[in-house]
CSV table of C-alpha atoms in Angstrom, one decimal:
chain,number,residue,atom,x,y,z
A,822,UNK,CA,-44.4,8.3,32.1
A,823,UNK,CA,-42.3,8.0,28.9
A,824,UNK,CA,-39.2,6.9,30.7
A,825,UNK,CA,-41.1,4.8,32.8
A,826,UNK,CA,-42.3,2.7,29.9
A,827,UNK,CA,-38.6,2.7,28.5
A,828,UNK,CA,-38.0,0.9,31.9
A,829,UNK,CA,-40.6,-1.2,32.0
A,830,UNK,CA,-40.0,-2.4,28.1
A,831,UNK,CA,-35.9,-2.6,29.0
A,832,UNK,CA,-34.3,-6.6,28.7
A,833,UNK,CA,-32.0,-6.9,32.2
A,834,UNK,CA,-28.8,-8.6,32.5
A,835,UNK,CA,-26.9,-8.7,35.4
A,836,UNK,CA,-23.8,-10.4,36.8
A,837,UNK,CA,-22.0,-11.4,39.7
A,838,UNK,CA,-19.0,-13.6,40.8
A,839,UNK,CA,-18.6,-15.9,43.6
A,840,UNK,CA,-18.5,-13.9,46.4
A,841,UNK,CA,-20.1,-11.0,45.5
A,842,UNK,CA,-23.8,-9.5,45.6
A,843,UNK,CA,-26.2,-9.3,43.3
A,844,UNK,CA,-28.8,-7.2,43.2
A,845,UNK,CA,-31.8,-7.2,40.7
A,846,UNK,CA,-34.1,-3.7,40.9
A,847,UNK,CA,-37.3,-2.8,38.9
A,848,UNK,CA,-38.8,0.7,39.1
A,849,UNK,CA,-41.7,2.0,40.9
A,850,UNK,CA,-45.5,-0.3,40.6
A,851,UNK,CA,-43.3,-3.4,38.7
A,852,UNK,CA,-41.7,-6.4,39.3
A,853,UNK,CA,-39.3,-9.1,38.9
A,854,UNK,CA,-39.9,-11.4,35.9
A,855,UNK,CA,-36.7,-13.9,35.5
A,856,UNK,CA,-36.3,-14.7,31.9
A,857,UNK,CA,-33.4,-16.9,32.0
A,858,UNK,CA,-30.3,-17.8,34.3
A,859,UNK,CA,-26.6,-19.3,34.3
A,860,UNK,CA,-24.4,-20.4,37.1
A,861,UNK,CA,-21.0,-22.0,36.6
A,862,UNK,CA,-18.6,-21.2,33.7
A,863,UNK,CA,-17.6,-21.3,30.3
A,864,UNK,CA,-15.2,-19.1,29.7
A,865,UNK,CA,-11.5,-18.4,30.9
A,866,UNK,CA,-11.1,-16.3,34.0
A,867,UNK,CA,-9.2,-13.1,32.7
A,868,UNK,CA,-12.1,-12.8,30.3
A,869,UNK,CA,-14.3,-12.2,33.3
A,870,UNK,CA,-14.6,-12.8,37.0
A,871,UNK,CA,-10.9,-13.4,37.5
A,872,UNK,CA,-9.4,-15.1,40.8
A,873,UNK,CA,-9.5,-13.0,43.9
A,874,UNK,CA,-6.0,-14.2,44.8
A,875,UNK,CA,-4.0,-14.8,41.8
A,876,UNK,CA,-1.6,-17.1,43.9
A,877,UNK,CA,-3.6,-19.0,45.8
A,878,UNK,CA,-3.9,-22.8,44.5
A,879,UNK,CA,-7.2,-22.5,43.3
A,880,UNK,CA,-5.0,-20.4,40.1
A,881,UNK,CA,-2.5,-23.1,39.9
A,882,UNK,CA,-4.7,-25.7,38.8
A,883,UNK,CA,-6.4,-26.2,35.2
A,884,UNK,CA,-10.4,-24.3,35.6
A,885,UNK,CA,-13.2,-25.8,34.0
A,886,UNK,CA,-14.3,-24.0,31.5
A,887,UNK,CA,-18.1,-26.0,30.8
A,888,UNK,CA,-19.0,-26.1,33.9
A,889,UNK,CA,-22.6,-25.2,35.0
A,890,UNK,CA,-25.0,-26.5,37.3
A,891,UNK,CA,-29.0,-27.0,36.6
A,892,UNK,CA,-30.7,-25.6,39.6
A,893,UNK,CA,-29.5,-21.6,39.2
A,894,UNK,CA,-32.8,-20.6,37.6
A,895,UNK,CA,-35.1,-22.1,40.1
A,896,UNK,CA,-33.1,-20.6,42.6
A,897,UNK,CA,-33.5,-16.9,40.6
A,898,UNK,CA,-37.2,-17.8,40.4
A,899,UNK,CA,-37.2,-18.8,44.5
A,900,UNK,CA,-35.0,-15.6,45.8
A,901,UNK,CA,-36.5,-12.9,42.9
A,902,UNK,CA,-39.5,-13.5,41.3
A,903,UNK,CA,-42.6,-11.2,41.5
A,904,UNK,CA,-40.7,-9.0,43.8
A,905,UNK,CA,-39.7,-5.2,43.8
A,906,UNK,CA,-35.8,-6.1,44.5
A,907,UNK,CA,-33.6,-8.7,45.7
A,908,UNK,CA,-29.8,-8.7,46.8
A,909,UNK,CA,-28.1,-11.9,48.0
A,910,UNK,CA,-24.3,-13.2,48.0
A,911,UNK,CA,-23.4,-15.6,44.8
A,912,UNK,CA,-21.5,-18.8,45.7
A,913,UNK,CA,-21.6,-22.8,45.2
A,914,UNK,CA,-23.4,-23.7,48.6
A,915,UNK,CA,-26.8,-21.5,47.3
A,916,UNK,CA,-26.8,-23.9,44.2
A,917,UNK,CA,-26.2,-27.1,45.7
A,918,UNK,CA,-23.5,-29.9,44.7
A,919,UNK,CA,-20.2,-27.8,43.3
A,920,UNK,CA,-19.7,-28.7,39.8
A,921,UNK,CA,-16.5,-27.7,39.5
A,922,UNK,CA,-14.7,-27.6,42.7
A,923,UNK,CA,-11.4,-25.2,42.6
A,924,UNK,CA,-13.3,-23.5,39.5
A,925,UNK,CA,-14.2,-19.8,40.3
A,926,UNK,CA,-18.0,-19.4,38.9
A,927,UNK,CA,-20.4,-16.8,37.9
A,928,UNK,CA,-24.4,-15.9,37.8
A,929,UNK,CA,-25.6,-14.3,34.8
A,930,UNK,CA,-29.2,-13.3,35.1
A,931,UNK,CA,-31.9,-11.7,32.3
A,932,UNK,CA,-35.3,-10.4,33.7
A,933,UNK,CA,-37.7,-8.0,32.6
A,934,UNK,CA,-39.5,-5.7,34.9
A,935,UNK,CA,-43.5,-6.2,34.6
A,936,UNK,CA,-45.5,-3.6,35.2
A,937,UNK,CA,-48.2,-4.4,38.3
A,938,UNK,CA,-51.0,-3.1,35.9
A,939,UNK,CA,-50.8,-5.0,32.7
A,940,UNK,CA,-53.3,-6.7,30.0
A,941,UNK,CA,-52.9,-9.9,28.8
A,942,UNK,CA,-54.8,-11.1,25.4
A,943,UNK,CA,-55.1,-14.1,23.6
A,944,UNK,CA,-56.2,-15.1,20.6
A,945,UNK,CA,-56.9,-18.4,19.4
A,946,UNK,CA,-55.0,-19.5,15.5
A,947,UNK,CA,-57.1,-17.5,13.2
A,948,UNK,CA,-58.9,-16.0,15.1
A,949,UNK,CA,-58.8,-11.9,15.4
A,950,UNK,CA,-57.0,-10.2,18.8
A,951,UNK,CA,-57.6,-6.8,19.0
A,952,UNK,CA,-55.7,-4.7,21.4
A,953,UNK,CA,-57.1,-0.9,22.9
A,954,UNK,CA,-56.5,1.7,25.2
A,955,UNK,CA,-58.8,4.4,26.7
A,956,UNK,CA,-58.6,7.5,25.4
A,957,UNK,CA,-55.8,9.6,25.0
A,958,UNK,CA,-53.5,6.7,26.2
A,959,UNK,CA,-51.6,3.8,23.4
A,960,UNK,CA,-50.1,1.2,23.1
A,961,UNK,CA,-46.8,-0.6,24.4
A,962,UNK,CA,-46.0,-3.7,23.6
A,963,UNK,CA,-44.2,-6.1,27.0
A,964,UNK,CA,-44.3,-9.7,24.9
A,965,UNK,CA,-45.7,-11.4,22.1
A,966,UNK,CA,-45.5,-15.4,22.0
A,967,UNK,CA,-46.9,-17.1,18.8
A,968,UNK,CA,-47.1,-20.8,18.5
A,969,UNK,CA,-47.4,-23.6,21.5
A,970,UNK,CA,-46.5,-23.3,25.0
A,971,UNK,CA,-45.4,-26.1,27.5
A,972,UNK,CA,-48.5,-24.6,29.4
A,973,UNK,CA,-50.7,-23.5,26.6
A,974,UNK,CA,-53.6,-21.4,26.8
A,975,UNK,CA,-56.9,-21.7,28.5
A,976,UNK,CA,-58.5,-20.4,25.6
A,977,UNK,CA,-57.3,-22.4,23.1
A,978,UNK,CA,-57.3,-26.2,24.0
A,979,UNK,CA,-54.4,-27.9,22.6
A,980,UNK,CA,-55.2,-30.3,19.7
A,981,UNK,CA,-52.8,-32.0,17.0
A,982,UNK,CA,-53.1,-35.0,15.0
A,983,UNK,CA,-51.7,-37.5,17.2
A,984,UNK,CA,-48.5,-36.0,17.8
A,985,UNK,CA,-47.2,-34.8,21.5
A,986,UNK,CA,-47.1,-32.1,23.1
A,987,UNK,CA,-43.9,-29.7,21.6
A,988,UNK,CA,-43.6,-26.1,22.7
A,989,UNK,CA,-42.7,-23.9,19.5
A,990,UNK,CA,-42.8,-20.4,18.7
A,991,UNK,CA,-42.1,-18.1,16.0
A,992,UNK,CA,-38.8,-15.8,16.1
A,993,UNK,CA,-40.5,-12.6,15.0
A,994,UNK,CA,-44.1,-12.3,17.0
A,995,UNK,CA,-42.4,-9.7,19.1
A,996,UNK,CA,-41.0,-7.4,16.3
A,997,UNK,CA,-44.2,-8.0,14.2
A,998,UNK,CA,-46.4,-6.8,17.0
A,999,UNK,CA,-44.1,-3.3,17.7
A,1000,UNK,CA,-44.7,-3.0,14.1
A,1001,UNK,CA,-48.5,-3.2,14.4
A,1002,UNK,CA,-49.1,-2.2,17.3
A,1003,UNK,CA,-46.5,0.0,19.2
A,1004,UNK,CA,-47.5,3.4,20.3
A,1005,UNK,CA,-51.3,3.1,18.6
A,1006,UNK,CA,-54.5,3.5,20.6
A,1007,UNK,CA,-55.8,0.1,19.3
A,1008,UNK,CA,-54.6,-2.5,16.7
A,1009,UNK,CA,-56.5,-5.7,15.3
A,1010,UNK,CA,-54.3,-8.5,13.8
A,1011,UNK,CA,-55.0,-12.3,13.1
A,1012,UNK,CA,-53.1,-15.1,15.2
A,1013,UNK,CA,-52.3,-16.5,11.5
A,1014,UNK,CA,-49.5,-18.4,10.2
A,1015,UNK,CA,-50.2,-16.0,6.8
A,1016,UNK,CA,-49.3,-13.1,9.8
A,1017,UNK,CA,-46.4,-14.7,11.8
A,1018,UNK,CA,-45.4,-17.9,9.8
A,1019,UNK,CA,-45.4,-21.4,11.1
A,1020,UNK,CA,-43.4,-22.6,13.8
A,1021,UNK,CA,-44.7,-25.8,14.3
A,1022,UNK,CA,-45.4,-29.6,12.7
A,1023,UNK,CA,-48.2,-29.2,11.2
A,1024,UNK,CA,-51.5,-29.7,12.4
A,1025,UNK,CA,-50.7,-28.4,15.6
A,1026,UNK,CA,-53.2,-25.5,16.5
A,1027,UNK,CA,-51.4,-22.5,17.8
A,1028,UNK,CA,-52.2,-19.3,19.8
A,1029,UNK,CA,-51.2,-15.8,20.2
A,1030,UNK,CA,-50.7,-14.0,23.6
A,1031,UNK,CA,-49.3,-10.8,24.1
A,1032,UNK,CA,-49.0,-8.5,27.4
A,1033,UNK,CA,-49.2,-5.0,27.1
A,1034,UNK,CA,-49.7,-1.8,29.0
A,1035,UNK,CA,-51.5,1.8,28.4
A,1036,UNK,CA,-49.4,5.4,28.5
A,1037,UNK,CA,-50.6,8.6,28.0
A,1038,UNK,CA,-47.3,9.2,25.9
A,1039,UNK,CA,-47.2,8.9,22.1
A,1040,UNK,CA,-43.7,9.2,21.8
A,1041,UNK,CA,-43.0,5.8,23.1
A,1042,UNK,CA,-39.9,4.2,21.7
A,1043,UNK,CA,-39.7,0.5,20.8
A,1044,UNK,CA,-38.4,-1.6,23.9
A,1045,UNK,CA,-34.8,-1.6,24.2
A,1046,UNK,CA,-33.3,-4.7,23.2
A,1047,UNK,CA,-29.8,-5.7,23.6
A,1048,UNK,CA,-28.1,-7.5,21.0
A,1049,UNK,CA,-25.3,-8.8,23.1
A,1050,UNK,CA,-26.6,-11.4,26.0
A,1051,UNK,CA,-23.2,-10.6,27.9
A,1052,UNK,CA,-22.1,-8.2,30.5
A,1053,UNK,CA,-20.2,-5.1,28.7
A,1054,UNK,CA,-17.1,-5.9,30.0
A,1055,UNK,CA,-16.1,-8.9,28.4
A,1056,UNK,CA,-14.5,-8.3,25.1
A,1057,UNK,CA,-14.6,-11.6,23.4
A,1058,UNK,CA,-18.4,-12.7,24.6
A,1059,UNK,CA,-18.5,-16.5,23.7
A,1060,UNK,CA,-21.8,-18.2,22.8
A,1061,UNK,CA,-23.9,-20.0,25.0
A,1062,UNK,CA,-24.5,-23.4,24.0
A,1063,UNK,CA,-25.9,-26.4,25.6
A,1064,UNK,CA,-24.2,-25.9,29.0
A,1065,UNK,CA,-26.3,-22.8,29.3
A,1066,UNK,CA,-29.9,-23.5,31.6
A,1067,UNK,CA,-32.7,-21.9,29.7
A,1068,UNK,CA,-36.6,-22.4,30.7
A,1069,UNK,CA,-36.9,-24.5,28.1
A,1070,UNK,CA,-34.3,-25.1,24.9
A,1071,UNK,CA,-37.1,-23.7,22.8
A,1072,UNK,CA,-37.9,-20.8,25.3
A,1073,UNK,CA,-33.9,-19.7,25.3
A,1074,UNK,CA,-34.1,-19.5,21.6
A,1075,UNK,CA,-37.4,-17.9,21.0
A,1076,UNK,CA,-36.2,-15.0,23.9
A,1077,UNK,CA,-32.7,-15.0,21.7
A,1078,UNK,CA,-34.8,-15.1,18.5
A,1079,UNK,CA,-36.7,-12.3,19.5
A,1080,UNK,CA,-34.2,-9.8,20.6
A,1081,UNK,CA,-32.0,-10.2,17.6
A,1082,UNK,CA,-34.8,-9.6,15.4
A,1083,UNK,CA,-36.0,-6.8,16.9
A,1084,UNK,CA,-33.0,-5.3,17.7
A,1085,UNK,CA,-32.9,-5.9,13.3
A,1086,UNK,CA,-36.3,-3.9,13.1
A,1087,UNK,CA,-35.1,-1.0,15.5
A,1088,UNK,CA,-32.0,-0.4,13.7
C-alpha cells in the first residue's frame, strides 16, 4: 500500500514529438487528473525532439522557436481526463490551425493520478478543518489550495468589498499541510492568513480545500515532487513563460509555486 500512495502522491510529466505516441498511465483504482499542458515549441530542435530527416526542407528553413497553440490542454482534458490510460499519436491536425508550419512541435503534459476513493474538505477563512482517518490508517496529503478559486467553494460564498472576482492562492498550502498533517491519523488547522499568509487584495474572503486519502501505512513519505518541469533529457531546460498554456496564469504558478516549495521542505 506504501508504494501505492508513492504513486498516487507522484507529479507526471510526459513528452512526445510530432509523430509519436503518448501514453499517460495511472495505477490500479486511480485516474487521470491533467494539471497542465504545452503544444508547440520554444526551444531549438537539437535540445529536444530533433527532425526526423535532417535533410529534408523542413531543416533548411529558420524553426520557430515561440510557437504554441491554445487549445492543447482542452484537448489533454477531452482524450485523458478521469480515465485509467490514454495513448494517441501527437501532431498539428489534433490541435487545430498549425502555428508554425515547417516547425517540428512537441506535447509536454503534467497530471497527477487521483485516487477513485478520496476525501475532499473545506474550510471556510477562519474557520477550523480537521482531517481523520479510521483507525489504524493516516493521513496523505493529494492537494492543498488556500485562497480563491475561479470556481470557488460551495461552502464559502464569495464576498469582497466591491472588487471582482480574482483567483489567488498561496505558494506554500501544499508544503504547510505535509507538515501538519502527513502521515498522522488526524490533524486540525485554521484556514487563516496567520497559518498560510495572504494571497489576496484584501477583503477578499478565502477558503481552504484539500484532498486526501487513508493508508494503513505509517511510513508514508511526502509526495514526490520534481523540481524540474522538463523531460530528463534536455540539458539546458529553458523556462516557460507566457507562450506556455496553463489553466489559468495564477493556477500555473500556484502548481510551480507549490512544487518548488515543497521540494524546499523535502530536502
Amino acid at each position: 500500500l506504501a508504494g501505492y500512495i508513492s504513486q498516487v502522491l507522484k507529479n507526471y510529466t510526459d513528452h512526445a514529438c510530432d509523430g509519436e505516441y503518448i501514453s499517460l498511465r495511472c495505477p490500479h483504482r486511480t485516474t487521470i487528473s491533467i494539471q497542465s499542458s504545452f503544444y508547440g515549441r520554444i526551444v531549438p530542435s537539437h535540445q529536444m525532439c530533433p527532425p526526423r530527416y535532417p535533410h529534408s526542407y523542413a531543416a533548411l528553413i529558420k524553426e520557430d522557436v515561440a510557437c504554441s497553440v491554445g487549445t492543447s490542454l482542452q484537448k489533454m482534458l477531452d482524450e485523458c481526463q478521469d480515465r485509467r490510460s490514454c495513448q494517441f499519436l501527437v501532431n498539428s491536425r489534433l490541435f487545430g490551425a498549425d502555428p508554425c508550419p515547417g516547425t517540428g512541435k512537441y506535447l509536454i503534459v503534467w497530471y497527477k493520478c487521483r485516487p477513485n476513493e478520496y476525501k475532499n474538505k473545506a474550510a471556510c477563512e477562519d474557520d477550523k478543518l480537521r482531517l481523520s482517518c479510521k483507525k489504524s490508517m493516516v493521513i496523505a496529503i493529494y492537494s492543498a489550495v488556500f485562497g480563491r478559486t475561479q470556481g470557488g467553494s460551495l461552502e464559502c460564498p464569495y464576498q469582497s468589498l466591491g472588487m471582482p472576482m480574482i483567483e489567488c492562492q498561496s505558494a506554500t498550502a501544499l508544503q504547510i499541510m505535509i507538515k501538519r498533517c502527513h502521515g498522522k491519523r488526524s490533524c486540525n488547522i485554521y484556514a487563516s492568513t496567520y497559518e498560510f499568509g495572504d494571497p489576496c487584495y484584501p477583503g477578499i474572503r478565502k477558503h481552504l480545500n484539500v484532498i486526501y486519502t487513508c493508508g494503513r501505512s505509517a511510513t508514508f513519505y511526502p509526495p514526490e515532487i520534481t523540481p524540474s518541469l522538463f523531460p530528463v533529457d534536455e540539458t539546458q531546460p529553458p523556462a516557460f513563460n507566457g507562450s506556455m498554456e496553463p489553466v489559468g496564469v495564477s493556477t500555473e504558478m500556484a502548481l510551480l509555486s507549490n512544487i518548488l516549495a515543497a521540494y524546499s521542505f523535502i530536502t
